[in-house]
Amino acid sequence: MNRMRQEITAAALSPVRKSEVGGEQDFCFSKKFGGFAGHFPGHPVFPAVLQMLVAQHVAEELLERPLTGLVVDRAKFMSQLLPEERLTVTVKFKTKPGVIQVNADLNTATAQVSRFTLLFTDNGIEE
C-alpha cells in the first residue's frame, strides 16, 4: 500500500488547498499508474477503493497527520475515472466524539465520479 500512496502523491497536480471546512487537491493518473493494472484489461478504470484512498490522502494532507480508517458510512459511484483525466478531490470535515468524518466529492471537468463519507478514529493528536 505504501507504493500506491507514493504513486498517488506523484499524481498530484497541485498542493492541497485549504478551506474553512476542509479543502481540495487536483490529480491526474497516467495510463502507467499501478491502480489501473488489471482493472480492467483493455479498458482501465480507476478502482473505487483507490478513490477512497485518494480522499484519505487529501484529508491527511489537510490535517497534517495520518488517519486510521474506521468505516465507509455511505458511498455512491456515478461515473468512471479513466487514465489522463483531471480529478478534483474535495473533502469536508465534521467531528464527532472520537471520530473524524470526511465527506468526499470526486469530480472531473465533465462529471461527478463519486461521493462518499469516511469515518476515521480520532486519536486525539492535535494538528
Coordinates of N, CA, C and O in Angstrom, one line a residue:
M1 N 0.8 -1.2 0.0 CA 0.0 0.0 0.0 C 0.9 1.3 0.0 O 0.4 2.3 -0.5
N2 N 2.1 1.2 0.6 CA 2.9 2.4 0.6 C 3.3 2.8 -0.9 O 3.4 4.0 -1.1
R3 N 3.5 1.8 -1.8 CA 3.8 2.1 -3.1 C 2.7 2.9 -3.8 O 2.8 3.9 -4.5
M4 N 1.5 2.4 -3.5 CA 0.3 3.1 -4.0 C 0.1 4.5 -3.5 O -0.2 5.4 -4.3
R5 N 0.4 4.7 -2.2 CA 0.4 6.1 -1.7 C 1.4 7.0 -2.3 O 1.1 8.1 -2.6
Q6 N 2.6 6.4 -2.6 CA 3.6 7.2 -3.3 C 3.2 7.6 -4.7 O 3.4 8.7 -5.2
E7 N 2.5 6.6 -5.4 CA 2.0 6.9 -6.8 C 0.9 8.0 -6.7 O 0.8 8.8 -7.6
I8 N 0.1 7.9 -5.7 CA -1.0 9.0 -5.5 C -0.4 10.3 -5.3 O -0.7 11.3 -5.9
T9 N 0.6 10.4 -4.4 CA 1.3 11.7 -4.2 C 2.0 12.2 -5.5 O 1.9 13.4 -5.8
A10 N 2.6 11.3 -6.3 CA 3.2 11.7 -7.5 C 2.2 12.2 -8.6 O 2.6 13.0 -9.4
A11 N 1.0 11.7 -8.5 CA -0.1 12.1 -9.4 C -0.7 13.5 -9.1 O -1.5 14.0 -9.9
A12 N -0.4 14.1 -8.0 CA -0.9 15.4 -7.6 C -0.5 16.5 -8.5 O 0.7 16.5 -8.9
L13 N -1.4 17.3 -9.0 CA -1.1 18.4 -9.9 C -0.9 19.7 -9.2 O -0.4 20.6 -9.8
S14 N -1.3 19.7 -7.9 CA -1.3 20.9 -7.2 C -1.1 20.6 -5.7 O -1.5 19.5 -5.3
P15 N -0.6 21.5 -4.9 CA -0.7 21.3 -3.5 C -2.1 21.3 -3.0 O -3.0 21.8 -3.7
V16 N -2.4 20.8 -1.8 CA -3.7 20.8 -1.3 C -4.1 22.3 -1.0 O -3.2 23.1 -0.6
R17 N -5.3 22.6 -1.3 CA -5.8 24.0 -1.0 C -6.8 23.9 0.2 O -7.8 23.2 0.1
K18 N -6.5 24.6 1.2 CA -7.4 24.6 2.4 C -8.6 25.5 2.3 O -8.5 26.6 1.6
S19 N -9.7 25.1 2.9 CA -10.9 26.0 3.0 C -11.2 26.0 4.5 O -10.6 25.3 5.3
E20 N -12.3 26.7 4.8 CA -12.8 26.8 6.2 C -13.2 25.4 6.8 O -13.1 25.2 8.0
V21 N -13.7 24.6 5.9 CA -14.3 23.3 6.4 C -13.6 22.1 5.8 O -14.0 20.9 6.1
G22 N -12.5 22.3 5.1 CA -11.8 21.1 4.5 C -10.8 21.6 3.5 O -10.0 22.5 3.8
G23 N -10.9 21.1 2.3 CA -10.0 21.5 1.2 C -10.1 20.7 0.0 O -11.0 19.8 -0.1
E24 N -9.2 20.9 -1.0 CA -9.2 20.1 -2.2 C -7.9 20.0 -2.8 O -7.0 20.8 -2.5
Q25 N -7.7 19.0 -3.7 CA -6.5 18.8 -4.5 C -6.8 18.2 -5.8 O -7.8 17.5 -5.9
D26 N -6.0 18.6 -6.8 CA -6.1 18.1 -8.2 C -5.1 17.0 -8.4 O -4.0 17.0 -8.0
F27 N -5.6 16.0 -9.2 CA -4.7 14.8 -9.6 C -4.9 14.5 -11.1 O -6.0 14.8 -11.7
C28 N -3.9 13.8 -11.6 CA -4.1 13.2 -13.0 C -3.3 11.9 -12.9 O -2.1 11.9 -12.7
F29 N -4.0 10.8 -13.1 CA -3.4 9.5 -13.1 C -3.1 9.0 -14.5 O -4.0 8.8 -15.3
S30 N -1.8 8.7 -14.8 CA -1.4 8.3 -16.1 C -1.8 6.9 -16.4 O -2.2 6.1 -15.5
K31 N -1.7 6.5 -17.6 CA -2.0 5.1 -18.0 C -1.1 4.1 -17.3 O -1.5 2.9 -17.1
K32 N 0.1 4.5 -16.9 CA 1.0 3.7 -16.2 C 0.8 3.6 -14.7 O 1.5 2.8 -14.0
F33 N -0.2 4.3 -14.1 CA -0.5 4.3 -12.7 C -0.8 2.9 -12.3 O -1.7 2.2 -13.0
G34 N -0.2 2.4 -11.3 CA -0.4 1.0 -10.8 C -1.8 0.6 -10.5 O -2.2 -0.6 -10.6
G35 N -2.6 1.5 -10.1 CA -4.0 1.2 -9.8 C -4.9 0.8 -10.9 O -5.9 0.1 -10.7
F36 N -4.4 1.1 -12.2 CA -5.2 0.6 -13.3 C -4.9 -0.8 -13.7 O -5.6 -1.4 -14.5
A37 N -3.8 -1.3 -13.2 CA -3.4 -2.7 -13.6 C -4.4 -3.7 -13.3 O -4.8 -3.9 -12.2
G38 N -4.9 -4.4 -14.3 CA -5.9 -5.4 -14.1 C -7.3 -4.9 -13.9 O -8.3 -5.7 -13.7
H39 N -7.6 -3.6 -14.0 CA -8.9 -3.1 -13.6 C -9.3 -2.1 -14.7 O -9.4 -0.9 -14.5
F40 N -9.6 -2.4 -15.8 CA -9.9 -3.7 -16.5 C -9.0 -3.8 -17.7 O -8.8 -2.8 -18.4
P41 N -8.5 -5.0 -18.1 CA -7.7 -5.1 -19.2 C -8.3 -4.6 -20.5 O -9.5 -4.9 -20.8
G42 N -7.6 -3.7 -21.2 CA -8.2 -3.1 -22.4 C -9.1 -1.9 -22.2 O -9.4 -1.1 -23.1
H43 N -9.5 -1.7 -21.0 CA -10.4 -0.5 -20.6 C -10.1 -0.2 -19.1 O -10.9 -0.5 -18.3
P44 N -9.0 0.5 -18.9 CA -8.6 0.8 -17.5 C -9.6 1.8 -16.8 O -9.9 2.8 -17.4
V45 N -10.0 1.5 -15.6 CA -10.9 2.3 -14.8 C -10.3 2.4 -13.4 O -9.8 1.4 -12.9
F46 N -10.3 3.6 -12.9 CA -9.8 3.8 -11.5 C -10.7 3.2 -10.5 O -11.9 3.5 -10.4
P47 N -10.1 2.2 -9.7 CA -10.9 1.5 -8.7 C -11.5 2.3 -7.6 O -10.9 3.3 -7.1
A48 N -12.7 1.9 -7.1 CA -13.4 2.6 -6.1 C -12.6 2.7 -4.8 O -12.5 3.7 -4.1
V49 N -11.9 1.6 -4.5 CA -11.1 1.6 -3.2 C -10.0 2.6 -3.3 O -9.7 3.2 -2.3
L50 N -9.4 2.8 -4.5 CA -8.4 3.8 -4.6 C -9.0 5.2 -4.6 O -8.3 6.2 -4.1
Q51 N -10.2 5.4 -5.0 CA -10.9 6.7 -4.9 C -10.9 7.1 -3.4 O -10.7 8.2 -3.0
M52 N -11.2 6.1 -2.6 CA -11.3 6.4 -1.1 C -9.9 6.6 -0.6 O -9.8 7.5 0.3
L53 N -8.9 5.9 -1.1 CA -7.5 6.2 -0.6 C -7.1 7.6 -1.0 O -6.4 8.2 -0.2
V54 N -7.4 8.0 -2.2 CA -7.1 9.4 -2.6 C -7.7 10.4 -1.7 O -7.1 11.4 -1.3
A55 N -9.0 10.2 -1.3 CA -9.7 11.1 -0.4 C -9.0 11.1 1.0 O -8.8 12.2 1.6
Q56 N -8.6 9.9 1.4 CA -7.9 9.9 2.7 C -6.6 10.6 2.6 O -6.2 11.3 3.5
H57 N -5.9 10.5 1.5 CA -4.6 11.2 1.3 C -4.8 12.7 1.4 O -4.1 13.4 2.1
V58 N -5.9 13.2 0.8 CA -6.2 14.7 0.8 C -6.5 15.1 2.3 O -6.0 16.1 2.8
A59 N -7.3 14.3 3.0 CA -7.6 14.6 4.4 C -6.4 14.6 5.2 O -6.2 15.5 6.1
E60 N -5.5 13.6 5.0 CA -4.3 13.6 5.8 C -3.4 14.8 5.5 O -2.7 15.3 6.5
E61 N -3.3 15.2 4.3 CA -2.5 16.4 4.0 C -3.1 17.6 4.7 O -2.3 18.4 5.2
L62 N -4.4 17.7 4.7 CA -5.0 18.9 5.3 C -4.8 18.9 6.8 O -4.6 19.9 7.4
L63 N -4.9 17.7 7.4 CA -4.8 17.6 8.9 C -3.3 17.5 9.3 O -3.1 17.6 10.5
E64 N -2.5 17.2 8.4 CA -1.0 17.1 8.6 C -0.7 15.9 9.6 O 0.1 16.0 10.5
R65 N -1.5 14.8 9.4 CA -1.3 13.6 10.2 C -2.0 12.4 9.6 O -2.9 12.6 8.8
P66 N -1.5 11.2 9.9 CA -2.1 10.1 9.4 C -3.5 9.8 10.0 O -3.7 10.2 11.2
L67 N -4.4 9.2 9.3 CA -5.7 8.8 9.8 C -5.8 7.3 9.8 O -5.4 6.6 8.9
T68 N -6.5 6.8 10.8 CA -6.7 5.4 10.9 C -8.2 5.1 10.5 O -9.1 5.7 11.1
G69 N -8.3 4.3 9.5 CA -9.7 4.0 9.0 C -10.6 3.3 10.0 O -10.2 2.6 10.8
L70 N -11.8 3.6 9.9 CA -12.8 3.1 10.7 C -13.9 2.4 9.9 O -14.2 1.2 10.0
V71 N -14.6 3.2 9.0 CA -15.7 2.6 8.2 C -16.0 3.6 7.1 O -15.8 4.8 7.1
V72 N -16.6 3.0 6.0 CA -17.2 3.8 4.9 C -18.7 3.9 5.3 O -19.4 2.8 5.4
D73 N -19.1 5.1 5.6 CA -20.5 5.3 6.0 C -21.5 5.1 4.9 O -22.5 4.5 5.0
R74 N -21.2 5.8 3.8 CA -22.1 5.7 2.6 C -21.2 6.0 1.4 O -20.3 6.8 1.5
A75 N -21.6 5.4 0.2 CA -20.8 5.7 -1.0 C -21.7 5.6 -2.2 O -22.5 4.7 -2.3
K76 N -21.4 6.5 -3.2 CA -22.1 6.4 -4.4 C -21.1 6.7 -5.5 O -20.4 7.7 -5.5
F77 N -21.0 5.8 -6.5 CA -20.0 5.9 -7.6 C -20.8 6.1 -8.8 O -21.6 5.2 -9.2
M78 N -20.7 7.2 -9.4 CA -21.6 7.7 -10.5 C -21.0 7.6 -11.9 O -21.7 7.4 -12.9
S79 N -19.7 7.7 -12.1 CA -19.1 7.6 -13.4 C -17.7 7.1 -13.3 O -17.1 7.1 -12.2
Q80 N -17.1 6.6 -14.4 CA -15.8 6.1 -14.4 C -14.7 7.1 -14.5 O -14.9 8.1 -15.2
L81 N -13.6 6.9 -13.8 CA -12.5 7.8 -14.0 C -11.5 7.0 -14.8 O -11.0 5.9 -14.5
L82 N -11.1 7.6 -16.0 CA -10.2 7.0 -16.9 C -8.8 7.6 -16.8 O -8.7 8.7 -16.3
P83 N -7.8 6.9 -17.3 CA -6.5 7.5 -17.3 C -6.4 8.8 -18.0 O -7.2 9.1 -18.9
E84 N -5.5 9.7 -17.5 CA -5.3 11.0 -18.0 C -6.4 12.1 -17.8 O -6.2 13.2 -18.2
E85 N -7.4 11.7 -17.1 CA -8.5 12.7 -16.7 C -8.0 13.5 -15.5 O -7.5 12.9 -14.5
R86 N -8.3 14.7 -15.5 CA -8.0 15.6 -14.3 C -9.1 15.3 -13.3 O -10.3 15.4 -13.6
L87 N -8.7 15.0 -12.1 CA -9.6 14.7 -11.0 C -9.4 15.8 -9.9 O -8.3 16.0 -9.4
T88 N -10.5 16.4 -9.4 CA -10.5 17.2 -8.2 C -11.2 16.5 -7.1 O -12.3 16.0 -7.2
V89 N -10.4 16.4 -6.0 CA -10.9 15.7 -4.8 C -11.2 16.8 -3.7 O -10.3 17.5 -3.3
T90 N -12.4 16.9 -3.3 CA -12.8 17.9 -2.3 C -13.3 17.1 -1.1 O -14.1 16.2 -1.1
V91 N -12.7 17.5 0.1 CA -13.1 16.9 1.3 C -13.6 18.0 2.3 O -13.1 19.1 2.3
K92 N -14.6 17.6 3.1 CA -15.1 18.5 4.2 C -15.1 17.6 5.4 O -15.5 16.5 5.4
F93 N -14.7 18.3 6.5 CA -14.6 17.6 7.8 C -15.8 17.9 8.7 O -16.3 19.0 8.8
K94 N -16.2 16.9 9.5 CA -17.1 17.1 10.6 C -16.6 16.2 11.7 O -16.1 15.1 11.5
T95 N -16.6 16.7 12.9 CA -16.1 15.9 14.0 C -17.2 15.5 14.9 O -18.2 16.2 15.1
K96 N -17.1 14.3 15.4 CA -18.0 13.7 16.4 C -17.0 13.2 17.5 O -15.8 13.0 17.3
P97 N -17.5 12.9 18.7 CA -16.6 12.4 19.7 C -15.9 11.1 19.3 O -16.5 10.1 18.9
G98 N -14.6 11.2 19.2 CA -13.7 10.1 18.9 C -13.7 9.8 17.4 O -13.1 8.8 17.0
V99 N -14.4 10.6 16.6 CA -14.4 10.3 15.1 C -14.2 11.5 14.3 O -14.7 12.6 14.6
I100 N -13.4 11.4 13.2 CA -13.3 12.4 12.2 C -14.1 11.9 11.0 O -13.8 10.9 10.4
Q101 N -15.1 12.7 10.6 CA -16.0 12.3 9.5 C -15.4 13.1 8.3 O -15.3 14.4 8.3
V102 N -15.1 12.4 7.2 CA -14.7 13.1 6.0 C -15.7 12.8 4.9 O -15.9 11.7 4.5
N103 N -16.3 13.9 4.4 CA -17.2 13.8 3.3 C -16.4 14.2 2.0 O -15.9 15.3 1.9
A104 N -16.4 13.3 1.1 CA -15.6 13.4 -0.1 C -16.4 13.5 -1.4 O -17.4 12.7 -1.5
D105 N -16.0 14.4 -2.3 CA -16.6 14.5 -3.6 C -15.4 14.5 -4.6 O -14.5 15.2 -4.5
L106 N -15.5 13.6 -5.6 CA -14.5 13.4 -6.6 C -15.2 13.8 -8.0 O -16.2 13.2 -8.3
N107 N -14.6 14.8 -8.7 CA -15.1 15.3 -9.9 C -14.1 15.4 -11.0 O -13.0 15.8 -10.7
T108 N -14.5 15.2 -12.2 CA -13.7 15.6 -13.4 C -14.3 16.9 -13.9 O -15.3 17.4 -13.3
A109 N -13.8 17.4 -15.0 CA -14.4 18.6 -15.6 C -15.8 18.4 -16.1 O -16.6 19.3 -16.2
T110 N -16.1 17.1 -16.4 CA -17.4 16.9 -17.0 C -18.4 16.0 -16.2 O -19.6 15.9 -16.6
A111 N -17.9 15.4 -15.1 CA -18.8 14.6 -14.4 C -18.4 14.4 -12.9 O -17.2 14.5 -12.6
Q112 N -19.4 14.1 -12.1 CA -19.1 13.7 -10.7 C -18.8 12.2 -10.8 O -19.6 11.4 -11.3
V113 N -17.6 11.9 -10.3 CA -17.2 10.5 -10.3 C -17.7 9.7 -9.1 O -18.3 8.6 -9.2
S114 N -17.6 10.3 -7.9 CA -18.1 9.6 -6.7 C -18.3 10.6 -5.6 O -17.8 11.8 -5.6
R115 N -19.1 10.1 -4.6 CA -19.3 10.9 -3.3 C -19.4 9.8 -2.2 O -20.1 8.8 -2.4
F116 N -18.7 10.1 -1.2 CA -18.8 9.1 -0.1 C -18.4 9.8 1.2 O -17.8 10.9 1.3
T117 N -18.7 9.1 2.3 CA -18.3 9.5 3.7 C -17.4 8.5 4.3 O -17.8 7.3 4.3
L118 N -16.3 8.9 4.8 CA -15.4 8.0 5.5 C -15.3 8.5 7.0 O -15.3 9.7 7.3
L119 N -15.3 7.5 7.9 CA -15.1 7.8 9.3 C -13.8 7.3 9.8 O -13.5 6.1 9.5
F120 N -13.0 8.1 10.4 CA -11.7 7.7 11.0 C -11.7 7.9 12.5 O -12.4 8.8 13.0
T121 N -10.9 7.1 13.1 CA -10.7 7.2 14.6 C -10.0 8.5 14.8 O -9.0 8.7 14.2
D122 N -10.5 9.3 15.8 CA -9.8 10.5 16.2 C -8.9 10.1 17.4 O -9.4 9.9 18.5
N123 N -7.6 10.0 17.1 CA -6.7 9.5 18.2 C -6.3 10.7 19.1 O -5.4 10.5 20.0
G124 N -6.9 11.9 18.9 CA -6.6 13.0 19.8 C -5.4 13.8 19.6 O -5.0 14.7 20.3
I125 N -4.6 13.4 18.5 CA -3.4 14.2 18.2 C -3.8 15.5 17.5 O -4.6 15.5 16.6
E126 N -3.4 16.6 18.1 CA -3.7 17.9 17.5 C -2.9 18.2 16.3 O -1.8 17.7 16.2
E127 N -3.4 19.0 15.4 CA -2.7 19.4 14.2 C -1.5 20.2 14.5 O -1.4 20.9 15.5

